[in-house]
Short mmCIF file of C-alpha atoms in Angstrom, two decimals:
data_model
loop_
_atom_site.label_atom_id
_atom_site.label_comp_id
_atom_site.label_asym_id
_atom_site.label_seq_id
_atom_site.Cartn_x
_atom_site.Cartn_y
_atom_site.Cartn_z
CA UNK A 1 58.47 -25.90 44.57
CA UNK A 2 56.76 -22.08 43.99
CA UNK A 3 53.45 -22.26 42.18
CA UNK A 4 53.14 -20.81 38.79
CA UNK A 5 49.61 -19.32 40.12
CA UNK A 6 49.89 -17.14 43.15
CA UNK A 7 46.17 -18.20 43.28
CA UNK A 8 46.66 -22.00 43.01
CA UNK A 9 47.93 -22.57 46.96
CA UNK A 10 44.27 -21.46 47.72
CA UNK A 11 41.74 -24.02 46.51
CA UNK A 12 38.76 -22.42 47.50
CA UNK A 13 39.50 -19.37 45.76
CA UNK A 14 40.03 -21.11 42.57
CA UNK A 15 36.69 -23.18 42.64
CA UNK A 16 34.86 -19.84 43.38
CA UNK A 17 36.43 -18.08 39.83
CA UNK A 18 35.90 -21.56 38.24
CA UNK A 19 31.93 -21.29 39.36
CA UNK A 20 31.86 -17.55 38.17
CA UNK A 21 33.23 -18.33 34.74
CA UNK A 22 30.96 -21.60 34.86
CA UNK A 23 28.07 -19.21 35.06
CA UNK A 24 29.36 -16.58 32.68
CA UNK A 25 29.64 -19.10 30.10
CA UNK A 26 26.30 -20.76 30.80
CA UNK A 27 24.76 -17.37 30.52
CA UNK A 28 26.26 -16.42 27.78
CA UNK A 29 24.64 -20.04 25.98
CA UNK A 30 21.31 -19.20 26.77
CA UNK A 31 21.19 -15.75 25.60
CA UNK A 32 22.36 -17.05 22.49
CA UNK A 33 19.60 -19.30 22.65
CA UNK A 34 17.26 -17.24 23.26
CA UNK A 35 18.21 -14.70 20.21
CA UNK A 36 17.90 -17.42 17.49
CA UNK A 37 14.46 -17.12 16.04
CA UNK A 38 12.21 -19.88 17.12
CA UNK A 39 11.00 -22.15 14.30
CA UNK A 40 7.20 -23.37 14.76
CA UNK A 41 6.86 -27.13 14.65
CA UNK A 42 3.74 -29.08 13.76
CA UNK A 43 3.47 -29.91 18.11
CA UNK A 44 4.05 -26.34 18.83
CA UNK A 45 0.48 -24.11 18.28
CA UNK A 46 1.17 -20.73 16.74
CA UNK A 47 -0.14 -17.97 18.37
CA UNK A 48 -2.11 -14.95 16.17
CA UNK A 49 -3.39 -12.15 18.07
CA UNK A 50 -5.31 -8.95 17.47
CA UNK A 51 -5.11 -5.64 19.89
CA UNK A 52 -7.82 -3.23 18.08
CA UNK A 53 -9.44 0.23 19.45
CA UNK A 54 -10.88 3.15 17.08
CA UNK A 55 -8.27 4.34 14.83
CA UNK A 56 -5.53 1.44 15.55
CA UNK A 57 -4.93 -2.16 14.73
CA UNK A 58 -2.17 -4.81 15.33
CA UNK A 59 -2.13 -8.56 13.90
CA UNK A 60 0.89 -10.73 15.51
CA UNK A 61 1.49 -14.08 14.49
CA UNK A 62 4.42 -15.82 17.06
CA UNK A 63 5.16 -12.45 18.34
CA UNK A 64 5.91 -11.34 14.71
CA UNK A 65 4.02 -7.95 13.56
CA UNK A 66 1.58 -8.88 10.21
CA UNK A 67 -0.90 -5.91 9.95
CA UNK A 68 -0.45 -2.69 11.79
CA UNK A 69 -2.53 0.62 11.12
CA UNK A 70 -3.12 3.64 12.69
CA UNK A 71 -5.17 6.40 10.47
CA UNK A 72 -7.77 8.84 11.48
CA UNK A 73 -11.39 7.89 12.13
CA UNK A 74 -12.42 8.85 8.27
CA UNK A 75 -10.01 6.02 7.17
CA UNK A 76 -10.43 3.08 9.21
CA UNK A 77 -13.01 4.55 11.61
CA UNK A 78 -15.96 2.68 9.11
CA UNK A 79 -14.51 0.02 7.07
CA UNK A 80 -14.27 -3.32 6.71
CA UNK A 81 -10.73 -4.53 7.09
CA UNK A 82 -10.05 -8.11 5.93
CA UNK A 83 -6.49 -9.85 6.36
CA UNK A 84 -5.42 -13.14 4.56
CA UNK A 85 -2.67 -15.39 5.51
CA UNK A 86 -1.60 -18.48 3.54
CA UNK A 87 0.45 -21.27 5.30
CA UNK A 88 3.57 -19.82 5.87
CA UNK A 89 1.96 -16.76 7.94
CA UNK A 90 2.77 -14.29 4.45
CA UNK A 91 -0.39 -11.95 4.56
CA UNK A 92 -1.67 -12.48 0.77
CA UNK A 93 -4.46 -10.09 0.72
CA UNK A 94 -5.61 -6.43 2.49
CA UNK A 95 -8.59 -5.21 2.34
CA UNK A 96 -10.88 -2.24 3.41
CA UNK A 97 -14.85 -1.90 2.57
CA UNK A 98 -16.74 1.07 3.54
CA UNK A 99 -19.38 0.40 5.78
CA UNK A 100 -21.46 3.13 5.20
CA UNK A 101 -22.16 2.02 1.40
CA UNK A 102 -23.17 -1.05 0.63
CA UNK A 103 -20.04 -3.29 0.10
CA UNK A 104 -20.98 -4.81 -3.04
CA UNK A 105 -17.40 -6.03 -3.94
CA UNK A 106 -16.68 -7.42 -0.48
CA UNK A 107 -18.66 -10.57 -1.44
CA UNK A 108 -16.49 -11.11 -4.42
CA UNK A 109 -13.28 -10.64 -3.10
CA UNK A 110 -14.33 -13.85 -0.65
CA UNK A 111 -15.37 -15.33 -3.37
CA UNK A 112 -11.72 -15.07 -5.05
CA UNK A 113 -9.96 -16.29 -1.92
CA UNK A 114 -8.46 -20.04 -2.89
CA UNK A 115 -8.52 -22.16 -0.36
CA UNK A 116 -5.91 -22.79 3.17
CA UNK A 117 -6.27 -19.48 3.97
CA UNK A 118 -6.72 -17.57 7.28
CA UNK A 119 -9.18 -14.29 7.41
CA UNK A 120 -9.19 -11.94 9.81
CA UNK A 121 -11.86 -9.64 9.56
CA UNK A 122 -12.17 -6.00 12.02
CA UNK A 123 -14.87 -3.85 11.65
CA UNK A 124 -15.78 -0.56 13.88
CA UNK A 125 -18.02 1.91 13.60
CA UNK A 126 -21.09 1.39 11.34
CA UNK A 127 -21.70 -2.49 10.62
CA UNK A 128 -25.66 -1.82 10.57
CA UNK A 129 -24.57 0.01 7.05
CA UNK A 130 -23.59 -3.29 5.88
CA UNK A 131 -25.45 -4.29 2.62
CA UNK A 132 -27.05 -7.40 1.91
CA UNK A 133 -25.02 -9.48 0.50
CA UNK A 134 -21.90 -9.04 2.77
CA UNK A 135 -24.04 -9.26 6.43
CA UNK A 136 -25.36 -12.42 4.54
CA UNK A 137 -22.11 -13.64 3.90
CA UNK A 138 -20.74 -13.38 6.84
CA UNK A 139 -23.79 -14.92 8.30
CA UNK A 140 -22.64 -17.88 6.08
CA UNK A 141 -18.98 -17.87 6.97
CA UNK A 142 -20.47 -18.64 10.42
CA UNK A 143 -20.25 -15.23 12.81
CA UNK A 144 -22.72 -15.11 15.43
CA UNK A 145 -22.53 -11.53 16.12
CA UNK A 146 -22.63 -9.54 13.22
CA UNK A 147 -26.40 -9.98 12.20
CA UNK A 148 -26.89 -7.89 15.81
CA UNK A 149 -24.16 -5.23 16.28
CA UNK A 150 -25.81 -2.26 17.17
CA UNK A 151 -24.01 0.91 15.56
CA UNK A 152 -20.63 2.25 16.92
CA UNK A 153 -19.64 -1.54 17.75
CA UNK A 154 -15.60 -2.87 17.43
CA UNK A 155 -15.58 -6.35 16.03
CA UNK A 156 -12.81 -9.17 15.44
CA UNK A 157 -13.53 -12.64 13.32
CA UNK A 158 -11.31 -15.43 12.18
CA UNK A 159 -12.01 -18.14 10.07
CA UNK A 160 -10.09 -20.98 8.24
CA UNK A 161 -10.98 -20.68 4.83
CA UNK A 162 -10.14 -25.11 3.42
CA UNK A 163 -9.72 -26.30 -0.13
CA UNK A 164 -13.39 -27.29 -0.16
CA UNK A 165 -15.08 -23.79 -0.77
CA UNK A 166 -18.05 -25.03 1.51
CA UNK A 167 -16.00 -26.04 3.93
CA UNK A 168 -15.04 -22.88 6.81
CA UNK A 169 -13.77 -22.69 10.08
CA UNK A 170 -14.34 -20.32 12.77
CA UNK A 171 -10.97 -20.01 14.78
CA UNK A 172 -12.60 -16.97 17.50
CA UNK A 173 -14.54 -14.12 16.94
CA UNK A 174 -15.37 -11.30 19.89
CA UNK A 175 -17.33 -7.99 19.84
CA UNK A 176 -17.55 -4.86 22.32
CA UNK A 177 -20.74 -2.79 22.20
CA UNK A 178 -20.97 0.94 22.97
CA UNK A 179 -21.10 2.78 25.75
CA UNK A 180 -24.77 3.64 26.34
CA UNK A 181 -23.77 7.52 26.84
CA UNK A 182 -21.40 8.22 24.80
CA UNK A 183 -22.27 5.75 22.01
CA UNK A 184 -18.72 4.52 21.01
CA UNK A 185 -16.52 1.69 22.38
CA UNK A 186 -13.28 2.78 23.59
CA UNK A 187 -12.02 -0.28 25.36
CA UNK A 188 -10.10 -2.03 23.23
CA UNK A 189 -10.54 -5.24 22.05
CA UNK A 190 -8.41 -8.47 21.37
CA UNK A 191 -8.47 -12.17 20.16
CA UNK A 192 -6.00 -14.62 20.23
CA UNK A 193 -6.31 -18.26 18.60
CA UNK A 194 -3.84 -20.87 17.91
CA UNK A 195 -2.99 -20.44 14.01
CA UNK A 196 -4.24 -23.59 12.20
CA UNK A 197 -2.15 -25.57 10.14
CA UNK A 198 -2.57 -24.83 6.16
CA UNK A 199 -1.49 -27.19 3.42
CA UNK A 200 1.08 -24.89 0.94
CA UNK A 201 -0.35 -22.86 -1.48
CA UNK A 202 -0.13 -24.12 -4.98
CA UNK A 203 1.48 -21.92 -7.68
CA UNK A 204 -0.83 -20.86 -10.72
CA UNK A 205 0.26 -23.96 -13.18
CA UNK A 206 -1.33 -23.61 -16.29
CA UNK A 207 -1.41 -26.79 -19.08
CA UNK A 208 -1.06 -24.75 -22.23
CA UNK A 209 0.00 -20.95 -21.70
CA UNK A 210 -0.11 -18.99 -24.67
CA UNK A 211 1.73 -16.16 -22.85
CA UNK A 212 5.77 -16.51 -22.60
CA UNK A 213 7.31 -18.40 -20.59
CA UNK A 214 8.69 -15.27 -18.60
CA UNK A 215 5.10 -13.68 -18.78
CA UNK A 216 3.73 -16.70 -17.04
CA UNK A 217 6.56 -17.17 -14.35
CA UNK A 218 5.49 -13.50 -12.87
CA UNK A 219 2.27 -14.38 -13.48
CA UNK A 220 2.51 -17.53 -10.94
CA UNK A 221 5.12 -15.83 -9.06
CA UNK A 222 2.54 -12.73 -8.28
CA UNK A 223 -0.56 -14.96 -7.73
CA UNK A 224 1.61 -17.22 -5.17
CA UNK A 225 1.95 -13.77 -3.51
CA UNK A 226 -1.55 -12.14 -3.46
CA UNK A 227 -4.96 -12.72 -3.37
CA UNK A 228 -7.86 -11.28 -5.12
CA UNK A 229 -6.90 -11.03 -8.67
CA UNK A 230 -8.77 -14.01 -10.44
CA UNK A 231 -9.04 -11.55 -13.46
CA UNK A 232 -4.53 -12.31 -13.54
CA UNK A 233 -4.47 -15.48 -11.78
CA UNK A 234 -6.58 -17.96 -14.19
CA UNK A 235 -5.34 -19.91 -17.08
CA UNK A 236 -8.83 -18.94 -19.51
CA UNK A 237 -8.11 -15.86 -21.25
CA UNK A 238 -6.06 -13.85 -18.58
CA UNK A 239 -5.71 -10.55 -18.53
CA UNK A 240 -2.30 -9.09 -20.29
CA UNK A 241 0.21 -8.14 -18.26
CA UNK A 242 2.43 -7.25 -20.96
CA UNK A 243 1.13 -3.96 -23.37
CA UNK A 244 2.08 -2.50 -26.35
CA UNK A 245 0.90 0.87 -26.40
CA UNK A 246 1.22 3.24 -29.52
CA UNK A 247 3.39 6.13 -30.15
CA UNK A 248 2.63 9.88 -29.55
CA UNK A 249 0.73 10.57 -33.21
CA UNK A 250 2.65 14.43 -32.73
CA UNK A 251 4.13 16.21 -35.90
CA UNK A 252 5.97 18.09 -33.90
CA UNK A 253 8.73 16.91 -31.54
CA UNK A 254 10.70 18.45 -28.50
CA UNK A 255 13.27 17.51 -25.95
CA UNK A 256 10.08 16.13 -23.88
CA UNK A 257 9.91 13.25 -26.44
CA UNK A 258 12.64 10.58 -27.42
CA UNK A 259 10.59 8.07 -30.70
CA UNK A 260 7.39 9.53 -29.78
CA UNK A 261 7.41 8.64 -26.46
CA UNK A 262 7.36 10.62 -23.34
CA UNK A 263 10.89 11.49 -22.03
CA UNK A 264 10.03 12.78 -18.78
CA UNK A 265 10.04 10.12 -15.27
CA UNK A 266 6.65 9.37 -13.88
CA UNK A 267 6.21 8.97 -10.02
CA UNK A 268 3.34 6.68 -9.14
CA UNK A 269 2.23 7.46 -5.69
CA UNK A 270 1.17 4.45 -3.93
CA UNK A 271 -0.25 3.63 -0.44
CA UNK A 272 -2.57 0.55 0.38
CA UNK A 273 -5.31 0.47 -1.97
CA UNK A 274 -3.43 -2.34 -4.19
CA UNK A 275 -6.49 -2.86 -6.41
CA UNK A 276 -6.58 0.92 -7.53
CA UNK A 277 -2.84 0.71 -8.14
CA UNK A 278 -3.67 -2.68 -10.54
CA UNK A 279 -6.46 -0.68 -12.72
CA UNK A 280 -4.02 2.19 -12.51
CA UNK A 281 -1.23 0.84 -13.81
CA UNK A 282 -3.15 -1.16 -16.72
CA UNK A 283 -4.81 2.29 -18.30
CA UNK A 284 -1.42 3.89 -18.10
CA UNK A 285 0.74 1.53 -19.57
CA UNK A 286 -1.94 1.12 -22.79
CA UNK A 287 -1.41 5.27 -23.18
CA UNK A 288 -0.13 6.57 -26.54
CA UNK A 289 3.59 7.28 -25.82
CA UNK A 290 4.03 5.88 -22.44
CA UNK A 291 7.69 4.43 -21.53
CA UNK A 292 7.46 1.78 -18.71
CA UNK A 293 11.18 2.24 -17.94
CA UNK A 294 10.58 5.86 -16.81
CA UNK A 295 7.90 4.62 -14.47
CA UNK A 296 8.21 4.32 -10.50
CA UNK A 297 5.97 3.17 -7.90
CA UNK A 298 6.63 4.08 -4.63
CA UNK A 299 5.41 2.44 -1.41
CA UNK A 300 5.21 2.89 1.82
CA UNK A 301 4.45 1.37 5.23
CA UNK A 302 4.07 -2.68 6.04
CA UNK A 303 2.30 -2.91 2.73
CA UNK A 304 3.90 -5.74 0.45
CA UNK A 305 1.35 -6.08 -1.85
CA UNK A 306 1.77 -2.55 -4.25
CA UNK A 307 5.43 -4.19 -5.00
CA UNK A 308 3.44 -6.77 -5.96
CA UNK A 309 1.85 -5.56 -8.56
CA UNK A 310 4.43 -3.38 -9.60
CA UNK A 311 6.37 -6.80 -10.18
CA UNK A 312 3.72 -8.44 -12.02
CA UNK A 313 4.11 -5.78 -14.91
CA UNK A 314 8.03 -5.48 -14.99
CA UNK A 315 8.08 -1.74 -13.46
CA UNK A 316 10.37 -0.26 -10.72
CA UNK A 317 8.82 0.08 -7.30
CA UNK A 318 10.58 1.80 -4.34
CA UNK A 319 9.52 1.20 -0.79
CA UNK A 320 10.12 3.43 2.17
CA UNK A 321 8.91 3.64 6.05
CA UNK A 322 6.56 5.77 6.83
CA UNK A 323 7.09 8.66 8.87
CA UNK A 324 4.63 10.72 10.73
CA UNK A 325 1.97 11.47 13.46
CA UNK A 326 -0.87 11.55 11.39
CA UNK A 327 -2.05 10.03 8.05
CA UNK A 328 -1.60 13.68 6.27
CA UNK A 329 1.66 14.44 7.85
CA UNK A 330 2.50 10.27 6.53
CA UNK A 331 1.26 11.50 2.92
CA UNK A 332 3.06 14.54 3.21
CA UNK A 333 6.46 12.53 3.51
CA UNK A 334 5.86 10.10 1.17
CA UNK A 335 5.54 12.04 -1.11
CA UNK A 336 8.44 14.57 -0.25
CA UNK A 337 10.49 11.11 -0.18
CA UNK A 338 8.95 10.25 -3.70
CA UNK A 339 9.47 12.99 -5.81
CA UNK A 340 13.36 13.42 -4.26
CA UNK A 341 13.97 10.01 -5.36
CA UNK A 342 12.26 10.50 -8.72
CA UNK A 343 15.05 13.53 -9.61
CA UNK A 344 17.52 11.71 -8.27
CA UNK A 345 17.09 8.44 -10.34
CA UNK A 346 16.56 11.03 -13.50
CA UNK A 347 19.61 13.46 -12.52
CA UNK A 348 18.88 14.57 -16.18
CA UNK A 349 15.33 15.07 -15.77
CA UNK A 350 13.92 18.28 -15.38
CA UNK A 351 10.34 17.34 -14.85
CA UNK A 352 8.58 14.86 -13.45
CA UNK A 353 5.02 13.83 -14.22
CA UNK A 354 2.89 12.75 -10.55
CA UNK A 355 0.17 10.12 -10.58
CA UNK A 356 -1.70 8.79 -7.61
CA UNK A 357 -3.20 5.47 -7.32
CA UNK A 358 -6.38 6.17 -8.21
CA UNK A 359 -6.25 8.38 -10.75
CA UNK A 360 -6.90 7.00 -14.32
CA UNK A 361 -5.39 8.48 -17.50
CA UNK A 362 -7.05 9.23 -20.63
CA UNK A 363 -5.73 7.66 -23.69
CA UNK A 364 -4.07 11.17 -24.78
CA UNK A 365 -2.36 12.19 -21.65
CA UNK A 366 0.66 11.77 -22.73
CA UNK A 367 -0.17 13.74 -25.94
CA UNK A 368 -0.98 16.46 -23.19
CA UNK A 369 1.71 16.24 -21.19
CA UNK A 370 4.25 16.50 -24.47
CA UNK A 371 2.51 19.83 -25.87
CA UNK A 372 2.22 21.50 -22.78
CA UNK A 373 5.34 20.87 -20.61
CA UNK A 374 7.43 23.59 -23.28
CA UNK A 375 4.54 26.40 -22.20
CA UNK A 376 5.92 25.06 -18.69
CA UNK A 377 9.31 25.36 -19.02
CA UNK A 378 9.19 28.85 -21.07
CA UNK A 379 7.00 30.58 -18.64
CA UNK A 380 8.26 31.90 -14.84
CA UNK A 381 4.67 32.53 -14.04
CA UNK A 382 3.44 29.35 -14.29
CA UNK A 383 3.66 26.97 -11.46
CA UNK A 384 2.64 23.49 -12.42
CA UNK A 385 0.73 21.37 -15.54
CA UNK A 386 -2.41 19.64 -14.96
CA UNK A 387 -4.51 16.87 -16.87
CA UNK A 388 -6.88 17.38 -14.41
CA UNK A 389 -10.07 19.77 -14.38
CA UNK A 390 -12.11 19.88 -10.97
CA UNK A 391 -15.35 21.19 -12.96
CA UNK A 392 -14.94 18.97 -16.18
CA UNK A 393 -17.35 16.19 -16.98
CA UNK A 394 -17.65 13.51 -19.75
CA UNK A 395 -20.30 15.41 -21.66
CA UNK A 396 -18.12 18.67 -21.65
CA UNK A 397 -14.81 17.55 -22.76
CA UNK A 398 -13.45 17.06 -26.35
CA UNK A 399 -11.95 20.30 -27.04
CA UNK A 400 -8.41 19.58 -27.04
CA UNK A 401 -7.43 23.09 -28.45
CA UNK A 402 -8.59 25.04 -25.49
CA UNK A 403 -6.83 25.21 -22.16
CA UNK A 404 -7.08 27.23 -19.15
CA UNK A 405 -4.76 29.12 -16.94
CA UNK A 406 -6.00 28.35 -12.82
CA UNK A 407 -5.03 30.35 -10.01
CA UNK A 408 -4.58 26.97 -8.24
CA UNK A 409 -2.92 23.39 -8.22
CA UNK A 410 -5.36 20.48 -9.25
CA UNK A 411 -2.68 17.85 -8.13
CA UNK A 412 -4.35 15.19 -9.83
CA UNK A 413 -2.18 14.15 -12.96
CA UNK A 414 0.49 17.40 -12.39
CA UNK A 415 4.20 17.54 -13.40
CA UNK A 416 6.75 20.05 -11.90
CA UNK A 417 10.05 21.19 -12.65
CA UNK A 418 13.00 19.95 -11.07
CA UNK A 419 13.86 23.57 -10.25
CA UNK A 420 10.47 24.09 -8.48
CA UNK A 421 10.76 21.23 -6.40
CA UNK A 422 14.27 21.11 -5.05
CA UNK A 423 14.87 25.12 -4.59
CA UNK A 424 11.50 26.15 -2.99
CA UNK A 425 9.59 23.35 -2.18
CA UNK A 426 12.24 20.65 -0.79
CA UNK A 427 13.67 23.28 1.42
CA UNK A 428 10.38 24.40 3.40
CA UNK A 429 8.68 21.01 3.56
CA UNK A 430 6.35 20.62 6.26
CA UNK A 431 8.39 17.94 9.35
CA UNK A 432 6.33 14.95 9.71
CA UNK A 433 5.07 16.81 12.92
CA UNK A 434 3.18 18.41 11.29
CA UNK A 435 -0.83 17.91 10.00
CA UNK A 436 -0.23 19.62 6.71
CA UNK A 437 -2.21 18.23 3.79
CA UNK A 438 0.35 18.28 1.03
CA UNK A 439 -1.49 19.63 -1.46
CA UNK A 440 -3.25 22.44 0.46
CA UNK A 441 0.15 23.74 1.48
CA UNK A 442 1.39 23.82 -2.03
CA UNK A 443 -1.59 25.52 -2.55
CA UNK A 444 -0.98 28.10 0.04
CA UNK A 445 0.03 31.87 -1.45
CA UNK A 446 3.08 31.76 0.44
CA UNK A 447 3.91 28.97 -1.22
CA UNK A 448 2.57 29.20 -4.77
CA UNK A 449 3.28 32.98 -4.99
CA UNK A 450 0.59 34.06 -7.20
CA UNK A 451 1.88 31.53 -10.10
CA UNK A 452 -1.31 29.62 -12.24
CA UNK A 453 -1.41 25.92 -13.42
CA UNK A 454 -2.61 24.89 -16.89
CA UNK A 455 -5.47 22.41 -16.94
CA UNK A 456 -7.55 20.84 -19.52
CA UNK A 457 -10.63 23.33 -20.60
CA UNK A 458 -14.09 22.60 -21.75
CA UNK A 459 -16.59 23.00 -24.40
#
């Protein structure tokens, strides 16, 4: 009888393609292995390491990227950074003190850490310019090195912050000194430890809210999230997280203003100074006329924590990746992404008011921003509304009738017309090769072509 399978009258031949598809298969089951993330178990350590050098810094936690930043020297080159982690590896807090000040609110941020936490701390630079209070407390959090850094050192400490506030762990710590001649460390430097295990955070439960029961769910819901808000995340007198600002007290109305309130989109500019962004947002929504549903934060970057807040007070935040060489040219596109996603969410708009992080309004900005966005609109030679004033101080303002034509851009607390925006300046942004500084390119003649801003004026 003929054999179905030419193949099958030679045995050996068959066992060798049955061993080749043995293997296939096998492989096959261990790559798939091998892609399904791995789940830590309480017998299996997890593993947090730190690469740092001057002007870069990685955290991992089991070969997962937690903190990454890479900014020029006058950024990170003399701060501070601190990192928290709660249980689940979520980084709850991110921090940056200057060095060469004192660091009086270092101490208290510490302070408002709860308990089961991890801190990483990196410093570089200038720890001698440490004040006091935060060499002492680190002292007390138990680093041996930082009472004799000499200046220009890179240094890496971890500690296990437990439910008993007296009670801290140091997990590793490691420094690098400077080079004698050149007086900088450029080696980099690394720590690994095994991540301890945390007992889960607790959500803010409070007996007898007198907020909502929707005000208190983001309220615990934020303070699950991030760290360093004890001002939010206590049940004895709070602060408000919902506002009710008045209306624009104008007798005259324009298609800027819908019920005395400000009818024109506001872009808030965010990066990673999180506690800026909460005092921020506060001031502005307790303006006169302010509509929270025309607000936007954007974000940008690994940083969780602006969303954060933007979420605690029921306002629209959009997050993109940064993109860029530098910090300025990182800037630069974030806030070319920003502003085309502002007209695009208001395809009606044809302004839109930009606020930065740290800037904080007056209580009639809005006012402003209603009387003189029609001078805007009317006028070709204009090029942009401030509610900023480089030379103004506290003792020289209250003259709300006078205003002053700049041959500049103050930036600070601006709006711009749609038309501005996406037929001259959209078109020649700067790449994010290059190093512009946003602002100073706006500012260049070639770009501003002679046009003035409006700012606030003086007595």
């Amino acid at each position: 009888m003929k054999s179905v399978c030419s193949l099958c009258g030679n045995r050996t031949l068959v066992l060798v393609l049955f061993a080749i598809l043995l293997w296939m298969f096998l492989q096959f089951v261990v790559r798939l292995t091998l892609d399904q993330p791995s789940q830590p178990t309480s017998q299996m350590a997890r593993k947090f390491y730190v690469f740092f050098r001057r002007g870069k810094i990685q955290m991992w936690l089991d070969g997962n990227l937690v903190v990454e930043g890479e900014r020029d020297e006058e950024e990170i080159g003399r701060g501070v950074l601190l990192a928290v982690f709660r249980s689940d590896g979520h980084r709850t807090g991110s921090r940056t003190f200057d060095t060469c000040g004192t660091s009086p609110t270092m101490g208290a941020y510490l302070e408002s850490i709860p308990g089961e936490r991890v801190i990483v701390f990196a410093i570089i630079s200038s720890p001698c310019n440490l004040g006091f209070l935060a060499r002492n407390h680190l002292i007390q959090m138990g680093s041996s090195s930082i009472s004799t850094l000499p200046f220009g050192s890179t240094w890496i400490f971890a500690v296990h912050k437990r439910s008993n506030p007296a009670a801290i762990a140091v997990l590793a710590e490691a420094a690098s000194t400077p080079r004698p001649e050149t007086g900088i460390t450029t080696a980099p430097l690394t720590l690994q430890f095994d991540f301890p295990t945390l007992a889960p955070s607790d959500l803010l439960v409070c007996q007898s809210s007198s907020s909502s029961s929707t005000s208190h769910e983001k309220r615990s819901r934020f303070c699950g999230l991030t760290d360093g808000y004890p001002e939010v995340c206590r049940c004895e007198n709070p602060h408000d997280i919902i506002f009710h600002p008045a209306p624009l007290q104008l007798e005259t109305t324009s298609e800027f203003m819908v019920d005395r309130r400000i009818n024109v989109p506001v872009a808030v500019i965010a990066g990673n100074r999180p506690y800026y962004l909460n005092t921020m947002l506060r001031a502005l929504l307790m303006t006169s006329g302010v509509d929270p549903a025309l607000i936007t934060v954007f974000t940008d970057g690994l940083h969780a924590e602006p969303g954060h807040i933007a979420d605690l007070y029921g306002l629209r935040s959009i997050h993109h990746l940064s993109s860029g060489r530098t910090s300025t040219a990182m800037i630069s596109q974030h806030y070319r992404s920003s502003l085309s996603a502002s007209f695009t969410l208001h395809p009606r708009a044809g302004f839109v008011i930009v606020l930065e992080e740290d800037v904080l309004v007056a209580g009639d900005f809005f006012t402003y921003i209603a009387q003189t966005l029609p001078v805007l609109a009317e006028d070709p030679s204009l090029y942009c509304v401030s509610a900023w004033n480089d030379l103004g101080r506290e003792n020289e303002t209250g003259e709300p009738g006078r205003l002053y034509r700049v041959e500049g851009m103050p930036g600070l607390g601006m709006a711009i017309s749609r038309a501005l925006f996406e037929k001259e300046l959209l078109p020649n942004w700067p790449s994010p090769l290059k190093k512009w500084d946003w602002d100073m390119w706006m500012r260049s003649p070639a770009i501003r072509k002679g046009r003035e801003c409006i700012i606030p004026g003086e007595k």
